[in-house]
mmCIF file of C-alpha atoms in Angstrom:
data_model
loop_
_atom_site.group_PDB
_atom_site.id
_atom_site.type_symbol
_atom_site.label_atom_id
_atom_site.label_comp_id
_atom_site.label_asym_id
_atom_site.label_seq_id
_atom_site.Cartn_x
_atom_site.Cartn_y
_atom_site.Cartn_z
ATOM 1 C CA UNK A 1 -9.616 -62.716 -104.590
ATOM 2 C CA UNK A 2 -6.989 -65.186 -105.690
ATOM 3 C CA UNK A 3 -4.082 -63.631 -107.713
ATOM 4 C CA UNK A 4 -2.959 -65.138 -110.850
ATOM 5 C CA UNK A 5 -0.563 -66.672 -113.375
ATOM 6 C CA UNK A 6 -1.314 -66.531 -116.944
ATOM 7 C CA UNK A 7 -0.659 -70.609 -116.516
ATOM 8 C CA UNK A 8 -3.267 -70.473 -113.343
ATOM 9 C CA UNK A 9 -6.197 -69.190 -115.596
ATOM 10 C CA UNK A 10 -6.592 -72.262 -117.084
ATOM 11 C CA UNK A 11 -10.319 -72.541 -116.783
ATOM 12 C CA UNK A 12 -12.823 -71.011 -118.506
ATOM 13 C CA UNK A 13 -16.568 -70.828 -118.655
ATOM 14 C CA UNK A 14 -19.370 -73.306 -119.827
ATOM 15 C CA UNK A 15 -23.035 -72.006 -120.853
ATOM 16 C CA UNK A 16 -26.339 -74.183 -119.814
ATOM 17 C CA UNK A 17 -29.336 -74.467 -120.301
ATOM 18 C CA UNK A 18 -31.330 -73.405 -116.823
ATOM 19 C CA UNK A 19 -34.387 -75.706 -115.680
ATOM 20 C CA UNK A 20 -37.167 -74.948 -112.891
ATOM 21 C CA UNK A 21 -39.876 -77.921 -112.173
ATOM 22 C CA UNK A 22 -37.733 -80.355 -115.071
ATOM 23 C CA UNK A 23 -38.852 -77.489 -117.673
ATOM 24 C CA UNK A 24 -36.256 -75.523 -119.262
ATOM 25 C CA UNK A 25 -36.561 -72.100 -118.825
ATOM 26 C CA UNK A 26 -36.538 -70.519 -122.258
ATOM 27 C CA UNK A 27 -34.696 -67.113 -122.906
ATOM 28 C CA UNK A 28 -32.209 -67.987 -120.257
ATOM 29 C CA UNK A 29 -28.823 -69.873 -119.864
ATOM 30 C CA UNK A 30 -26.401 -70.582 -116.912
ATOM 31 C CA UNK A 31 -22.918 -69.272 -117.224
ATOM 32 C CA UNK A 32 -20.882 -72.264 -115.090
ATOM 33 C CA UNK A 33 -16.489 -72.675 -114.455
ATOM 34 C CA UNK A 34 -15.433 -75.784 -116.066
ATOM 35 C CA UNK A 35 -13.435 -76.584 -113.414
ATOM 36 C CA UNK A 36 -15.339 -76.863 -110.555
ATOM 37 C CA UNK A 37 -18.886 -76.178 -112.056
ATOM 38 C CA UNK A 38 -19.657 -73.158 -109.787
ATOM 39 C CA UNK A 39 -22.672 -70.998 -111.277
ATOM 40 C CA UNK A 40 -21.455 -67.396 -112.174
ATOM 41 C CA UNK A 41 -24.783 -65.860 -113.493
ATOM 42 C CA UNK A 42 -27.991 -66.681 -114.546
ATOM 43 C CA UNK A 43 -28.237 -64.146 -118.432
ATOM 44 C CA UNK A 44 -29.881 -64.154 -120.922
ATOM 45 C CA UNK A 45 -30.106 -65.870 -124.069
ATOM 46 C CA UNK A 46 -28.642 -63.332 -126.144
ATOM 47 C CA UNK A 47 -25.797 -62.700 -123.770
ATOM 48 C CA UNK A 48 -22.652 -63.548 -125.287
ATOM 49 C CA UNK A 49 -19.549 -63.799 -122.654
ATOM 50 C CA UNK A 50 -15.870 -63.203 -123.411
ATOM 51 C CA UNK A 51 -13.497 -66.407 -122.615
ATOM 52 C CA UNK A 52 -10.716 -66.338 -120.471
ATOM 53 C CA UNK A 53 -8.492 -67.414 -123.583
ATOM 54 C CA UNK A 54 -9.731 -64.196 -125.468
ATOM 55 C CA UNK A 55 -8.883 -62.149 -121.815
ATOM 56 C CA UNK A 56 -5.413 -63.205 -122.148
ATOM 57 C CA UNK A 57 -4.772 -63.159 -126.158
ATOM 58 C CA UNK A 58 -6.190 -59.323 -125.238
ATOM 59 C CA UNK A 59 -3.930 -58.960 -122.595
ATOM 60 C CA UNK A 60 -0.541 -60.505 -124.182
ATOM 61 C CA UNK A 61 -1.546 -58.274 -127.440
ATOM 62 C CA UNK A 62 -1.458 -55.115 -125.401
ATOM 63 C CA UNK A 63 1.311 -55.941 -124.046
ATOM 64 C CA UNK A 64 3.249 -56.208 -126.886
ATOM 65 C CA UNK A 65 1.805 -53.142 -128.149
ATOM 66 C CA UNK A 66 2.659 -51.197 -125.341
ATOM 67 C CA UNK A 67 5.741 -53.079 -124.018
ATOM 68 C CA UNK A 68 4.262 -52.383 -120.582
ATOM 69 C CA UNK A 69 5.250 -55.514 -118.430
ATOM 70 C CA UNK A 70 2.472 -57.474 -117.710
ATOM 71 C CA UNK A 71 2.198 -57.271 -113.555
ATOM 72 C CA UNK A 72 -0.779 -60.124 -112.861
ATOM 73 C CA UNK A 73 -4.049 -61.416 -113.046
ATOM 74 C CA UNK A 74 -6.674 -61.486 -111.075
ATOM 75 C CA UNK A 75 -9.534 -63.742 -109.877
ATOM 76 C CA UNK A 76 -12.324 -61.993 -108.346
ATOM 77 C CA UNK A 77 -15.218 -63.331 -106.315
ATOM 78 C CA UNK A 78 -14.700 -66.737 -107.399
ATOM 79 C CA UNK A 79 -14.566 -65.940 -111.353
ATOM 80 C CA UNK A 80 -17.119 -64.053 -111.393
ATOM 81 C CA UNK A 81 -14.696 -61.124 -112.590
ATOM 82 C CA UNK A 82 -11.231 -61.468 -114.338
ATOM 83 C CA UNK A 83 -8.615 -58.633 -114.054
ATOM 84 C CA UNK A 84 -5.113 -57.954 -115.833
ATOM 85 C CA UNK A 85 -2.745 -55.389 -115.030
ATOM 86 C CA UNK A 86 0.294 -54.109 -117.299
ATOM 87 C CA UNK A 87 2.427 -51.804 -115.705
ATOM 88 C CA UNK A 88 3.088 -48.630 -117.193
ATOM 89 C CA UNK A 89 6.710 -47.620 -117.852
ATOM 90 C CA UNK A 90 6.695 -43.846 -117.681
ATOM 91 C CA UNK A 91 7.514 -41.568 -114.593
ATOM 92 C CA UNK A 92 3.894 -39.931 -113.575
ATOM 93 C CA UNK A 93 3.724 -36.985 -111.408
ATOM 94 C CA UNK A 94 1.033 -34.455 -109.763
ATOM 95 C CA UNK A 95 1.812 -32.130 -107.591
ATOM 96 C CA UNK A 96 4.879 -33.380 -107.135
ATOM 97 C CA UNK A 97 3.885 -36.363 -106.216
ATOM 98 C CA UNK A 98 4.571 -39.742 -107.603
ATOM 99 C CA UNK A 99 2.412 -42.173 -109.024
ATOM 100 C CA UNK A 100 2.746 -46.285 -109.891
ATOM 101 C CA UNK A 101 0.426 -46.573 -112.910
ATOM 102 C CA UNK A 102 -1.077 -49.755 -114.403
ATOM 103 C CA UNK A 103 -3.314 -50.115 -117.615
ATOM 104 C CA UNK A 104 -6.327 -52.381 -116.679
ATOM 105 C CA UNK A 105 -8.040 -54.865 -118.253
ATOM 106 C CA UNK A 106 -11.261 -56.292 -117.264
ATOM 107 C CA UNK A 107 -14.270 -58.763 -117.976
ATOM 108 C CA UNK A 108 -16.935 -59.997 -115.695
ATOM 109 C CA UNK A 109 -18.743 -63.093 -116.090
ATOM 110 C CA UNK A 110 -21.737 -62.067 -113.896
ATOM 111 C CA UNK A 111 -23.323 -59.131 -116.233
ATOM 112 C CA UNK A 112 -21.828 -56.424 -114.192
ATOM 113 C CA UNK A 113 -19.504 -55.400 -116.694
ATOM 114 C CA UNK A 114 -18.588 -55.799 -119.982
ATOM 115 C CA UNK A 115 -15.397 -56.141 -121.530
ATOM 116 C CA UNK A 116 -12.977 -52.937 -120.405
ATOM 117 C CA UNK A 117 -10.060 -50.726 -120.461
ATOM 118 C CA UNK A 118 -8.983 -48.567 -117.869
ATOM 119 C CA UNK A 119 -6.192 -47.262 -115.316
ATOM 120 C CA UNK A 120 -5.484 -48.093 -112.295
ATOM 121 C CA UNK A 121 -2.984 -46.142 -110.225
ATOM 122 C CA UNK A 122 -1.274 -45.534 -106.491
ATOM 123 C CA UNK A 123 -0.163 -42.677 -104.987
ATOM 124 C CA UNK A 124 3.158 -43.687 -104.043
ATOM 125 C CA UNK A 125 3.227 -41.781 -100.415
ATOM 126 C CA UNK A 126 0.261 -43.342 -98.724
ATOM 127 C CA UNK A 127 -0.271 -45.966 -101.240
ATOM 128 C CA UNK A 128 -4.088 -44.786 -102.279
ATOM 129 C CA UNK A 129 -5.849 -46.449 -104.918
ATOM 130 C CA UNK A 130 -7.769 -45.103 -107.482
ATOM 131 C CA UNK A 131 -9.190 -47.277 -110.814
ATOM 132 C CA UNK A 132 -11.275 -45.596 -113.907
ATOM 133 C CA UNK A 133 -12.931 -47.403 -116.103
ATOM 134 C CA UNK A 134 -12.744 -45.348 -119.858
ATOM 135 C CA UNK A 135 -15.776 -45.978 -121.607
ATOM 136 C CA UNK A 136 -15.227 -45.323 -124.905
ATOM 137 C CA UNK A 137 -12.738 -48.705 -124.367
ATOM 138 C CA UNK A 138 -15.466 -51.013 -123.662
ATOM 139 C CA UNK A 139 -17.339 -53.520 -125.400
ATOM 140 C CA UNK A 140 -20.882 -54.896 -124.126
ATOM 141 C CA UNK A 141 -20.886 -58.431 -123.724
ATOM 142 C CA UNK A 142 -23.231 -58.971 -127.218
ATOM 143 C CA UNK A 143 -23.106 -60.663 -130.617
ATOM 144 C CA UNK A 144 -19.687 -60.119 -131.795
ATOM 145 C CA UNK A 145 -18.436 -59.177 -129.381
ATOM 146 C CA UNK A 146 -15.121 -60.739 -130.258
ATOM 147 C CA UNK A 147 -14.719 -58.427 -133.100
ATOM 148 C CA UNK A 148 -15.076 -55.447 -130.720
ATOM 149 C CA UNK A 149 -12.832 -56.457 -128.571
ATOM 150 C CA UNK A 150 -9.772 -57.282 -130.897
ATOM 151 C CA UNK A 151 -11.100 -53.293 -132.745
ATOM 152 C CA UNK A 152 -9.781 -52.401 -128.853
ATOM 153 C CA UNK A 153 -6.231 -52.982 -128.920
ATOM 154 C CA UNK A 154 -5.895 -50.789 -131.458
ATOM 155 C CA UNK A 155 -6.720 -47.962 -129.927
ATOM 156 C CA UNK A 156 -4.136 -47.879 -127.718
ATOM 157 C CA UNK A 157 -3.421 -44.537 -128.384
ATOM 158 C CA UNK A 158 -7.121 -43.378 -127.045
ATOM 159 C CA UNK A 159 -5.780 -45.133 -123.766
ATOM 160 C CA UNK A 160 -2.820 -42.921 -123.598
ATOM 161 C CA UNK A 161 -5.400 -40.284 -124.360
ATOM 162 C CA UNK A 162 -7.708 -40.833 -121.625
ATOM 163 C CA UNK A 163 -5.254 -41.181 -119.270
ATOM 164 C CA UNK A 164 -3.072 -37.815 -119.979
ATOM 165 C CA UNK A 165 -6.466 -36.119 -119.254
ATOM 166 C CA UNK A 166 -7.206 -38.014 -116.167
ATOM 167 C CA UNK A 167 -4.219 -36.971 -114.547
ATOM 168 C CA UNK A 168 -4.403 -33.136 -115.501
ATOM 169 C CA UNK A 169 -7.848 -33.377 -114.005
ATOM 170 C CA UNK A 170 -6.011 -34.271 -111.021
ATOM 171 C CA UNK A 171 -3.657 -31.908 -110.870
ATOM 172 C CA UNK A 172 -6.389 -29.434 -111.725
ATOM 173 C CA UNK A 173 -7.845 -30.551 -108.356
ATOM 174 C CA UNK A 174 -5.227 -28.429 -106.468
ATOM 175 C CA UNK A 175 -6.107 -25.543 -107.814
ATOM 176 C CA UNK A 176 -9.167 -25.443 -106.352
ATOM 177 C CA UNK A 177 -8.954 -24.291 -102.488
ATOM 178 C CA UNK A 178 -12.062 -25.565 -100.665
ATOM 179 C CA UNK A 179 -13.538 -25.116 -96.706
ATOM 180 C CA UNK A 180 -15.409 -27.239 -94.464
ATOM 181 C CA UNK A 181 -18.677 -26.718 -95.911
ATOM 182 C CA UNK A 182 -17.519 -28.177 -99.194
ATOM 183 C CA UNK A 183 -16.142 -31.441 -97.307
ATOM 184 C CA UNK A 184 -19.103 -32.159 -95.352
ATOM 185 C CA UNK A 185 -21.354 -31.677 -98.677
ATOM 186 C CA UNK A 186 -19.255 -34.654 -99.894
ATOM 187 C CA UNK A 187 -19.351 -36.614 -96.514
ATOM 188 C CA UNK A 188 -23.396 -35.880 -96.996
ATOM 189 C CA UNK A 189 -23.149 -37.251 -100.443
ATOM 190 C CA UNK A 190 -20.997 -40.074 -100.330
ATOM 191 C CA UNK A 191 -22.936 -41.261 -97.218
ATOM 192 C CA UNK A 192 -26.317 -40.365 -98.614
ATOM 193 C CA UNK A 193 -27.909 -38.301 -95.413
ATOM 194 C CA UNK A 194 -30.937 -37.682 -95.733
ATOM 195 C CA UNK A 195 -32.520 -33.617 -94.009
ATOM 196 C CA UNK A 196 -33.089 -35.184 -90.637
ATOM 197 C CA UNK A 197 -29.590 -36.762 -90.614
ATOM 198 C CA UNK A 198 -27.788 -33.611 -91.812
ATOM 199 C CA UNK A 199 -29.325 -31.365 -89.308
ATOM 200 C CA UNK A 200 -27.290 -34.377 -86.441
ATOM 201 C CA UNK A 201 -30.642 -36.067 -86.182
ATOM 202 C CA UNK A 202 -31.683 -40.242 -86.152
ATOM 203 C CA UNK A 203 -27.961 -40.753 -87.192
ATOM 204 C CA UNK A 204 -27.364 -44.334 -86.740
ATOM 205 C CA UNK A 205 -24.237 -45.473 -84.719
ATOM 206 C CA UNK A 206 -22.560 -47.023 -87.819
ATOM 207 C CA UNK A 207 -23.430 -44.178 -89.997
ATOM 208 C CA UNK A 208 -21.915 -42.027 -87.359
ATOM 209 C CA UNK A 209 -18.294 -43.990 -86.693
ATOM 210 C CA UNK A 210 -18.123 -43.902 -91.271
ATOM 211 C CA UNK A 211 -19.037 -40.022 -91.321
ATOM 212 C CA UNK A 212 -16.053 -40.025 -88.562
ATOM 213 C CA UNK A 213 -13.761 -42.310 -90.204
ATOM 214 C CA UNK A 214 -14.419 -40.617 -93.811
ATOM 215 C CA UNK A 215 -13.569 -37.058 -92.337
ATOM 216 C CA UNK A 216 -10.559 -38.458 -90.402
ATOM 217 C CA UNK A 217 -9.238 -39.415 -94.010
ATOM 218 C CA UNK A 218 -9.926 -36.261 -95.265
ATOM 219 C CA UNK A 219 -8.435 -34.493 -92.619
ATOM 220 C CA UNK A 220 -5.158 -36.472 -92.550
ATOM 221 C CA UNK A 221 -4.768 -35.850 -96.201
ATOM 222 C CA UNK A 222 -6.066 -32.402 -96.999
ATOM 223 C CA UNK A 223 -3.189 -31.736 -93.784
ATOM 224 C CA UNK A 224 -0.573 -33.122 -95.867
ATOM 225 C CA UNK A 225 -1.556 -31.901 -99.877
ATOM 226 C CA UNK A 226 -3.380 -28.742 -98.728
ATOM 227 C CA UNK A 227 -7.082 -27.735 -98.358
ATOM 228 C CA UNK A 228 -7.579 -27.972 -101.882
ATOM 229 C CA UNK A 229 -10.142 -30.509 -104.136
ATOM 230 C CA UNK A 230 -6.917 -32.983 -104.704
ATOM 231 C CA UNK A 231 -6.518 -33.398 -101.106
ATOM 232 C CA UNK A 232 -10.330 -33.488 -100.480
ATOM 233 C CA UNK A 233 -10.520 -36.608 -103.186
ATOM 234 C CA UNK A 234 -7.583 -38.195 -101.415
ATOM 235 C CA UNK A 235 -9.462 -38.147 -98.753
ATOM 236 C CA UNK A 236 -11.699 -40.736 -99.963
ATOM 237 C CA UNK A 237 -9.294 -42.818 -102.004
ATOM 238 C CA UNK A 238 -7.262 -42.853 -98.207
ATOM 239 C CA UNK A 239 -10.398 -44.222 -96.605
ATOM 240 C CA UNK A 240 -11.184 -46.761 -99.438
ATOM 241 C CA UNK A 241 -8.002 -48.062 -99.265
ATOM 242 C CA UNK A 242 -6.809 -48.249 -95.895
ATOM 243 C CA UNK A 243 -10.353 -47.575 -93.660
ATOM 244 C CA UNK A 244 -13.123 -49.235 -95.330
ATOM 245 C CA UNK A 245 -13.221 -53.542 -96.212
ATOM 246 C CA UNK A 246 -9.030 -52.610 -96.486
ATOM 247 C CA UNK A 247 -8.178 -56.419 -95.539
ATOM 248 C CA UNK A 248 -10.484 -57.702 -98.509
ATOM 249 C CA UNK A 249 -9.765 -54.978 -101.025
ATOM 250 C CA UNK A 250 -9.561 -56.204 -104.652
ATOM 251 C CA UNK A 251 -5.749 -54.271 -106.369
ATOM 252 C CA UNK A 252 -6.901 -51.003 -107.328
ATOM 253 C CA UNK A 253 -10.362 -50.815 -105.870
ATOM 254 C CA UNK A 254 -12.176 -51.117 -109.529
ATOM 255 C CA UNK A 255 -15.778 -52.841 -108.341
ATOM 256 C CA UNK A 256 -18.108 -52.343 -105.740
ATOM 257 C CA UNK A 257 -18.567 -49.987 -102.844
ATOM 258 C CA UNK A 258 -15.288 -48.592 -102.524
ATOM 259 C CA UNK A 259 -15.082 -48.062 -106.278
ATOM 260 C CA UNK A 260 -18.124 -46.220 -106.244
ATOM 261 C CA UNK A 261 -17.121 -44.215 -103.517
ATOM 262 C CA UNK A 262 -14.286 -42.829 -105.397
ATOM 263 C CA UNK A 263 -16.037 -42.386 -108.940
ATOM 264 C CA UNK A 264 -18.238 -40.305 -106.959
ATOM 265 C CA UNK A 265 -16.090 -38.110 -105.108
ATOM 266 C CA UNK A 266 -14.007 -37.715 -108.502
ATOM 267 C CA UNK A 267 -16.653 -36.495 -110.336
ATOM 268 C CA UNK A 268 -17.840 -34.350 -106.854
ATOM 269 C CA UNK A 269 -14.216 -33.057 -107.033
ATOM 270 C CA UNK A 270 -13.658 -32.287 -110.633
ATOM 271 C CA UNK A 271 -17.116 -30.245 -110.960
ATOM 272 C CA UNK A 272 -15.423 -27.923 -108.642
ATOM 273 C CA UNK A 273 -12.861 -26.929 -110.962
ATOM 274 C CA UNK A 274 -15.102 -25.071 -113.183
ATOM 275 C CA UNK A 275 -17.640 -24.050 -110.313
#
């Protein structure tokens, strides 16, 4: 991950056509960087990317919008993803505790997502990270697409919308007292253990030290904000950020493992609230 200038993301993408035994495969294109011609995905014909130049017209508009100060970009896994961050002004609290918020915006060139809006935020006393995605702010990467997009930064409001409720859902979260049973069903879930492994059976070594280093996390922080669902989901945010890949993290954790890993012990978490 290389972070960014506006200036920096100078280059942008090229589209080819994609041959195998000097025959062009039809139905297909290569999406390529200008600059140094790496290949970012093989799509389909029909797929119609977003340019960097559109990322930061989006980007600049929001920000004058919102007046949020725009914090950086980000290059992700060579280009294959593009990131912008605008930090939000306003003091946000839960539980008493404060939060640095950031509005995201983000485009991949490699199909794995489309155009998006989301938030990205840190929990100021242990610095864990936790990115969301809303989808009704995202736009498939398809024939006008472009029209879509600009149609986003006018909903604004829908943002501010989204983001109000994700943050009552967390405070929500404390609400809800839990026990052990209800942490290891989410240590069972997040690691995927099968009957054999949850009865301490043909647990593999590495399996064993995550289970350990996941419930570690959960312990420190369900010590600190209570045995309650908010400390249980801090749990895993802790161990995303700091335990797991924590050297190679992307800002905010919004792709791959670790981003799963919280999206599903969110939604694990906020189903308790009206279990």
């Amino acid at each position: 991950m290389e972070s960014l200038t506006t200036a920096a993301l100078e280059w942008d993408i090229i589209e080819k056509p994609i041959f195998a035994n000097n025959k062009q495969v039809l139905g297909y294109k290569g999406i390529f960087r200008n600059d140094n011609g790496q290949l970012l995905n093989i799509a389909k014909s029909s797929y119609t990317p977003t340019h960097n130049e559109k990322f930061i017209e989006v980007t600049e508009k929001l920000h004058d919008i919102t007046g949020f100060p725009i914090e950086n970009y980000y290059d992700v896994e060579g280009g294959k993803k593009v990131l912008s961050f605008l930090k939000c002004t306003d003091t946000i609290q839960v539980c008493g505790h404060e939060f640095k918020d950031y509005l995201m915006i983000g485009n991949s060139f490699d199909g794995s997502t489309g155009f998006f809006i989301g938030n990205s935020n840190i929990m100021v006393r242990c610095s864990n990270r936790f990115s969301r995605n809303f989808r009704q702010l995202q736009v498939n990467h398809t024939k006008n697409n472009s029209l879509r997009i600009d149609g986003l930064v006018q909903y604004f409001d829908m943002f501010m919308k989204q983001r109000t409720q994700l943050f009552e859902k967390m405070e929500q979260l404390s609400w809800v007292k839990i026990d052990d049973s209800i942490k290891d069903a989410l240590v069972e879930r997040l690691t995927r253990m099968n009957d054999e492994e949850k009865l301490g059976n043909e647990v593999s070594t590495r399996k064993r030290n995550i289970i350990s280093n996941i419930n570690a996390s959960i312990d420190r922080e369900c010590a600190d904000l209570g045995d309650n669902a908010f400390g249980l989901f801090n749990g895993i945010t802790h161990y995303t950020t700091h335990i797991k890949n924590s050297k190679n993290a992307t800002f905010g954790n919004p792709f791959g493992s670790s981003n799963e890993l919280n999206q599903t012990a969110f939604k694990f978490c906020t189903e308790l609230i009206n279990a």
